[in-house]
XYZ file of C-alpha atoms in Angstrom:
93
model
C 106.403 74.228 71.165
C 107.550 73.961 66.748
C 110.701 72.379 65.554
C 110.798 75.410 62.638
C 112.900 73.888 60.040
C 111.944 70.347 61.166
C 107.469 70.504 61.746
C 107.830 68.523 64.824
C 106.222 69.449 67.989
C 105.067 68.667 71.210
C 103.059 70.544 74.268
C 104.725 71.491 77.521
C 102.264 71.858 81.063
C 101.336 75.524 82.589
C 98.129 73.856 84.533
C 99.524 75.101 86.876
C 99.583 79.256 86.320
C 95.886 79.039 85.301
C 94.629 80.417 88.634
C 97.881 82.468 89.455
C 97.167 85.233 90.523
C 99.977 87.095 89.938
C 103.586 85.815 88.513
C 101.942 83.903 86.008
C 103.378 85.581 82.671
C 106.985 85.381 84.601
C 106.627 80.885 85.778
C 105.103 80.573 81.587
C 108.957 82.835 80.695
C 110.648 80.439 82.204
C 109.437 77.732 81.613
C 109.058 78.605 78.019
C 113.156 79.435 78.560
C 114.166 75.904 80.477
C 112.857 74.404 77.007
C 115.705 76.104 74.861
C 113.631 78.463 72.901
C 114.245 80.836 70.554
C 111.347 82.665 70.075
C 107.876 83.311 71.493
C 104.515 83.928 69.502
C 101.932 85.006 71.286
C 98.835 87.242 71.506
C 99.454 89.474 74.268
C 102.853 89.225 76.861
C 102.576 91.494 79.979
C 105.989 93.229 81.028
C 107.390 90.954 83.540
C 106.885 88.443 81.186
C 108.769 90.018 78.656
C 111.938 90.913 80.522
C 112.175 87.158 81.846
C 111.975 86.439 78.187
C 114.229 89.368 76.634
C 117.143 88.382 79.996
C 116.736 84.861 78.620
C 117.325 85.965 74.790
C 114.132 84.914 73.344
C 112.549 86.494 70.628
C 109.352 88.274 71.247
C 105.982 88.034 68.597
C 103.420 89.613 69.415
C 99.901 90.429 67.832
C 99.500 86.055 67.119
C 95.883 85.087 65.993
C 94.054 82.484 64.227
C 95.438 78.849 63.920
C 99.368 77.480 65.000
C 99.263 76.937 61.191
C 99.192 79.865 59.901
C 100.503 81.793 62.623
C 103.586 79.260 62.038
C 104.036 79.887 58.484
C 103.539 84.376 58.881
C 106.273 83.787 61.096
C 108.903 81.715 58.172
C 107.782 84.431 55.519
C 108.350 86.508 58.387
C 105.610 88.525 58.218
C 105.656 89.204 61.675
C 106.746 91.823 63.643
C 109.166 91.414 66.678
C 107.897 93.105 70.229
C 110.662 95.840 71.239
C 108.314 96.373 74.590
C 105.314 94.022 76.321
C 101.879 95.410 74.753
C 99.336 94.594 77.765
C 99.738 96.405 81.739
C 101.072 93.957 84.285
C 98.332 93.373 86.972
C 100.502 94.818 89.641
C 102.643 97.543 88.483
């Protein structure tokens, strides 16, 4: 988690989802939501996590690659596009 105003950051454990057969995206989205974030930047997002984030009012930006610092800089400059839908299929649709 990064505060884009101050540059402060902290890690949040997501270990419980490492071996999840399903539901990892939803659980991860719920963890993020409880942290009070306003936006998520990620490489990809499935439909269930997308819905969970959307319902929580959290903006989603997909297609992230490179370093965290580079991606954060692109975000601050408005160079990332907000996702309008999931960009990968769910496992159990």
